[in-house]
Amino acid sequence: MQEKDSLRLILTTQSISMPTILKQTPGVHPNIQGGGWGDSELYMRGFDNSNIAILVNGIPVNDMENGAVYWSNWAGLVDVTKEIQTQRGVTSSYLSSPAIGGSVNIITNGIDSKRRMIMSYSVGNDGYNKILVSASTGLLKNGWSFSILGSKTWGNGYAIGTNF
C-alpha cells in the first residue's frame, strides 16, 4: 500500500476533525474542548481561527463578518482531503479575513486516473460508527472519468447531547 493510500485510509476511518490533523505541525495547536463534534478551534502562532486564512482549494472559507471558521460545517472534508498546505506567519489575504497567524489551504481529491473502489466500516467508543464508500471509473475511452464518495457517521458522542 502506498503512503498516500495509507494516509487516506487512516483519515477516512477515524473520527477526526480537520484541526486535529494539523496538531503535528509546529506552531499549530488545535483546541477540541468544545461541546459537540466539530466544535474545534485552530490556533497558529497564538492566533485563533479569525486571524488565520482557511482555504479549500484556494477559496477562503472564513466567515465574512468575524473571520471565524465553523469546523462543524465541514464534517466530510477529512474524507476528501488529499493534501494540506500550511504557512505560518503573516500572509496575504483575498478577503476581509486577516491572515496574521498564517494560512491553511486544504486540497481535495481530484478524479482518480485508476479504476478503484474503497469501502470501509469503523466502530469506536461511545457508539461511534462510520461507513464510507468511494468509487472511481478511472480514465474512460472517451477521455472522461468519474469519482463518487459517500459516508455516514453516527454515534452517541462523549457527552449527552453531543451526537455525531
PDB file of N, CA, C and O in Angstrom, residues 89-121:
ATOM      1  N   GLY A  89       2.837  32.476   9.908  1.00  0.00           N
ATOM      2  CA  GLY A  89       3.309  33.849   9.779  1.00  0.00           C
ATOM      3  C   GLY A  89       2.386  34.655   8.892  1.00  0.00           C
ATOM      4  O   GLY A  89       1.422  34.154   8.330  1.00  0.00           O
ATOM      5  N   VAL A  90       2.680  35.926   8.751  1.00  0.00           N
ATOM      6  CA  VAL A  90       1.830  36.854   8.014  1.00  0.00           C
ATOM      7  C   VAL A  90       1.772  36.443   6.545  1.00  0.00           C
ATOM      8  O   VAL A  90       2.788  36.180   5.915  1.00  0.00           O
ATOM      9  N   THR A  91       0.552  36.371   6.020  1.00  0.00           N
ATOM     10  CA  THR A  91       0.346  36.037   4.611  1.00  0.00           C
ATOM     11  C   THR A  91      -0.636  37.017   4.014  1.00  0.00           C
ATOM     12  O   THR A  91      -1.343  37.729   4.722  1.00  0.00           O
ATOM     13  N   SER A  92      -0.693  37.054   2.689  1.00  0.00           N
ATOM     14  CA  SER A  92      -1.664  37.924   2.027  1.00  0.00           C
ATOM     15  C   SER A  92      -3.039  37.293   2.129  1.00  0.00           C
ATOM     16  O   SER A  92      -3.180  36.089   2.330  1.00  0.00           O
ATOM     17  N   SER A  93      -4.073  38.098   1.987  1.00  0.00           N
ATOM     18  CA  SER A  93      -5.440  37.614   2.112  1.00  0.00           C
ATOM     19  C   SER A  93      -6.283  38.219   1.006  1.00  0.00           C
ATOM     20  O   SER A  93      -6.143  39.392   0.668  1.00  0.00           O
ATOM     21  N   TYR A  94      -7.178  37.401   0.431  1.00  0.00           N
ATOM     22  CA  TYR A  94      -8.040  37.860  -0.653  1.00  0.00           C
ATOM     23  C   TYR A  94      -9.251  38.632  -0.150  1.00  0.00           C
ATOM     24  O   TYR A  94      -9.746  39.512  -0.812  1.00  0.00           O
ATOM     25  N   LEU A  95      -9.727  38.270   1.024  1.00  0.00           N
ATOM     26  CA  LEU A  95     -10.961  38.858   1.527  1.00  0.00           C
ATOM     27  C   LEU A  95     -10.722  39.553   2.860  1.00  0.00           C
ATOM     28  O   LEU A  95      -9.593  39.837   3.231  1.00  0.00           O
ATOM     29  N   SER A  96     -11.796  39.765   3.597  1.00  0.00           N
ATOM     30  CA  SER A  96     -11.696  40.516   4.847  1.00  0.00           C
ATOM     31  C   SER A  96     -11.007  39.736   5.955  1.00  0.00           C
ATOM     32  O   SER A  96     -10.728  40.275   7.003  1.00  0.00           O
ATOM     33  N   SER A  97     -10.737  38.460   5.728  1.00  0.00           N
ATOM     34  CA  SER A  97     -10.110  37.648   6.755  1.00  0.00           C
ATOM     35  C   SER A  97      -8.624  37.974   6.860  1.00  0.00           C
ATOM     36  O   SER A  97      -7.866  37.692   5.937  1.00  0.00           O
ATOM     37  N   PRO A  98      -8.203  38.570   7.965  1.00  0.00           N
ATOM     38  CA  PRO A  98      -6.775  38.848   8.088  1.00  0.00           C
ATOM     39  C   PRO A  98      -5.993  37.565   8.362  1.00  0.00           C
ATOM     40  O   PRO A  98      -6.436  36.712   9.105  1.00  0.00           O
ATOM     41  N   ALA A  99      -4.861  37.438   7.709  1.00  0.00           N
ATOM     42  CA  ALA A  99      -4.056  36.230   7.848  1.00  0.00           C
ATOM     43  C   ALA A  99      -2.788  36.522   8.638  1.00  0.00           C
ATOM     44  O   ALA A  99      -1.696  36.204   8.212  1.00  0.00           O
ATOM     45  N   ILE A 100      -2.950  37.106   9.814  1.00  0.00           N
ATOM     46  CA  ILE A 100      -1.796  37.455  10.645  1.00  0.00           C
ATOM     47  C   ILE A 100      -1.103  36.206  11.158  1.00  0.00           C
ATOM     48  O   ILE A 100       0.113  36.120  11.184  1.00  0.00           O
ATOM     49  N   GLY A 101      -1.876  35.206  11.564  1.00  0.00           N
ATOM     50  CA  GLY A 101      -1.305  33.986  12.127  1.00  0.00           C
ATOM     51  C   GLY A 101      -0.759  33.037  11.079  1.00  0.00           C
ATOM     52  O   GLY A 101       0.109  32.227  11.358  1.00  0.00           O
ATOM     53  N   GLY A 102      -1.272  33.101   9.866  1.00  0.00           N
ATOM     54  CA  GLY A 102      -0.841  32.218   8.799  1.00  0.00           C
ATOM     55  C   GLY A 102      -2.018  31.793   7.937  1.00  0.00           C
ATOM     56  O   GLY A 102      -3.091  32.395   7.988  1.00  0.00           O
ATOM     57  N   SER A 103      -1.807  30.765   7.152  1.00  0.00           N
ATOM     58  CA  SER A 103      -2.873  30.269   6.286  1.00  0.00           C
ATOM     59  C   SER A 103      -2.824  28.744   6.208  1.00  0.00           C
ATOM     60  O   SER A 103      -1.771  28.137   6.374  1.00  0.00           O
ATOM     61  N   VAL A 104      -3.985  28.155   5.967  1.00  0.00           N
ATOM     62  CA  VAL A 104      -4.124  26.717   5.783  1.00  0.00           C
ATOM     63  C   VAL A 104      -4.923  26.519   4.504  1.00  0.00           C
ATOM     64  O   VAL A 104      -6.044  27.005   4.387  1.00  0.00           O
ATOM     65  N   ASN A 105      -4.334  25.829   3.532  1.00  0.00           N
ATOM     66  CA  ASN A 105      -5.018  25.525   2.280  1.00  0.00           C
ATOM     67  C   ASN A 105      -5.242  24.019   2.223  1.00  0.00           C
ATOM     68  O   ASN A 105      -4.292  23.241   2.241  1.00  0.00           O
ATOM     69  N   ILE A 106      -6.508  23.608   2.167  1.00  0.00           N
ATOM     70  CA  ILE A 106      -6.880  22.202   2.137  1.00  0.00           C
ATOM     71  C   ILE A 106      -7.181  21.835   0.684  1.00  0.00           C
ATOM     72  O   ILE A 106      -8.102  22.385   0.087  1.00  0.00           O
ATOM     73  N   ILE A 107      -6.375  20.938   0.128  1.00  0.00           N
ATOM     74  CA  ILE A 107      -6.548  20.493  -1.258  1.00  0.00           C
ATOM     75  C   ILE A 107      -7.348  19.198  -1.237  1.00  0.00           C
ATOM     76  O   ILE A 107      -6.989  18.248  -0.537  1.00  0.00           O
ATOM     77  N   THR A 108      -8.441  19.169  -2.002  1.00  0.00           N
ATOM     78  CA  THR A 108      -9.289  17.981  -2.026  1.00  0.00           C
ATOM     79  C   THR A 108      -8.879  17.044  -3.160  1.00  0.00           C
ATOM     80  O   THR A 108      -8.153  17.426  -4.079  1.00  0.00           O
ATOM     81  N   ASN A 109      -9.355  15.809  -3.070  1.00  0.00           N
ATOM     82  CA  ASN A 109      -9.051  14.798  -4.088  1.00  0.00           C
ATOM     83  C   ASN A 109      -9.597  15.219  -5.437  1.00  0.00           C
ATOM     84  O   ASN A 109     -10.683  15.794  -5.526  1.00  0.00           O
ATOM     85  N   GLY A 110      -8.869  14.893  -6.473  1.00  0.00           N
ATOM     86  CA  GLY A 110      -9.355  15.067  -7.835  1.00  0.00           C
ATOM     87  C   GLY A 110      -9.920  13.746  -8.321  1.00  0.00           C
ATOM     88  O   GLY A 110     -10.174  12.822  -7.547  1.00  0.00           O
ATOM     89  N   ILE A 111     -10.074  13.660  -9.595  1.00  0.00           N
ATOM     90  CA  ILE A 111     -10.556  12.424 -10.200  1.00  0.00           C
ATOM     91  C   ILE A 111      -9.401  11.423 -10.248  1.00  0.00           C
ATOM     92  O   ILE A 111      -8.302  11.760 -10.672  1.00  0.00           O
ATOM     93  N   ASP A 112      -9.626  10.196  -9.808  1.00  0.00           N
ATOM     94  CA  ASP A 112      -8.599   9.162  -9.854  1.00  0.00           C
ATOM     95  C   ASP A 112      -8.386   8.704 -11.292  1.00  0.00           C
ATOM     96  O   ASP A 112      -9.347   8.489 -12.030  1.00  0.00           O
ATOM     97  N   SER A 113      -7.141   8.544 -11.680  1.00  0.00           N
ATOM     98  CA  SER A 113      -6.843   8.069 -13.031  1.00  0.00           C
ATOM     99  C   SER A 113      -6.948   6.551 -13.126  1.00  0.00           C
ATOM    100  O   SER A 113      -7.007   6.001 -14.214  1.00  0.00           O
ATOM    101  N   LYS A 114      -6.968   5.875 -11.980  1.00  0.00           N
ATOM    102  CA  LYS A 114      -7.083   4.416 -11.963  1.00  0.00           C
ATOM    103  C   LYS A 114      -8.457   4.003 -11.457  1.00  0.00           C
ATOM    104  O   LYS A 114      -9.035   4.654 -10.590  1.00  0.00           O
ATOM    105  N   ARG A 115      -8.950   2.921 -11.997  1.00  0.00           N
ATOM    106  CA  ARG A 115     -10.238   2.380 -11.566  1.00  0.00           C
ATOM    107  C   ARG A 115     -10.052   1.766 -10.184  1.00  0.00           C
ATOM    108  O   ARG A 115      -9.142   0.970  -9.956  1.00  0.00           O
ATOM    109  N   ARG A 116     -10.917   2.163  -9.239  1.00  0.00           N
ATOM    110  CA  ARG A 116     -10.786   1.635  -7.886  1.00  0.00           C
ATOM    111  C   ARG A 116     -12.077   1.813  -7.105  1.00  0.00           C
ATOM    112  O   ARG A 116     -12.904   2.651  -7.436  1.00  0.00           O
ATOM    113  N   MET A 117     -12.179   1.033  -6.038  1.00  0.00           N
ATOM    114  CA  MET A 117     -13.315   1.144  -5.127  1.00  0.00           C
ATOM    115  C   MET A 117     -12.799   0.903  -3.718  1.00  0.00           C
ATOM    116  O   MET A 117     -12.041  -0.037  -3.482  1.00  0.00           O
ATOM    117  N   ILE A 118     -13.198   1.764  -2.802  1.00  0.00           N
ATOM    118  CA  ILE A 118     -12.795   1.651  -1.401  1.00  0.00           C
ATOM    119  C   ILE A 118     -14.063   1.594  -0.558  1.00  0.00           C
ATOM    120  O   ILE A 118     -14.958   2.416  -0.720  1.00  0.00           O
ATOM    121  N   MET A 119     -14.119   0.616   0.320  1.00  0.00           N
ATOM    122  CA  MET A 119     -15.225   0.507   1.262  1.00  0.00           C
ATOM    123  C   MET A 119     -14.624   0.333   2.646  1.00  0.00           C
ATOM    124  O   MET A 119     -13.672  -0.429   2.822  1.00  0.00           O
ATOM    125  N   SER A 120     -15.179   1.046   3.625  1.00  0.00           N
ATOM    126  CA  SER A 120     -14.685   0.875   4.990  1.00  0.00           C
ATOM    127  C   SER A 120     -15.835   1.049   5.981  1.00  0.00           C
ATOM    128  O   SER A 120     -16.799   1.754   5.717  1.00  0.00           O
ATOM    129  N   TYR A 121     -15.689   0.365   7.101  1.00  0.00           N
ATOM    130  CA  TYR A 121     -16.636   0.488   8.206  1.00  0.00           C
ATOM    131  C   TYR A 121     -15.820   0.544   9.486  1.00  0.00           C
ATOM    132  O   TYR A 121     -14.956  -0.297   9.710  1.00  0.00           O
TER     133      TYR A 121
END
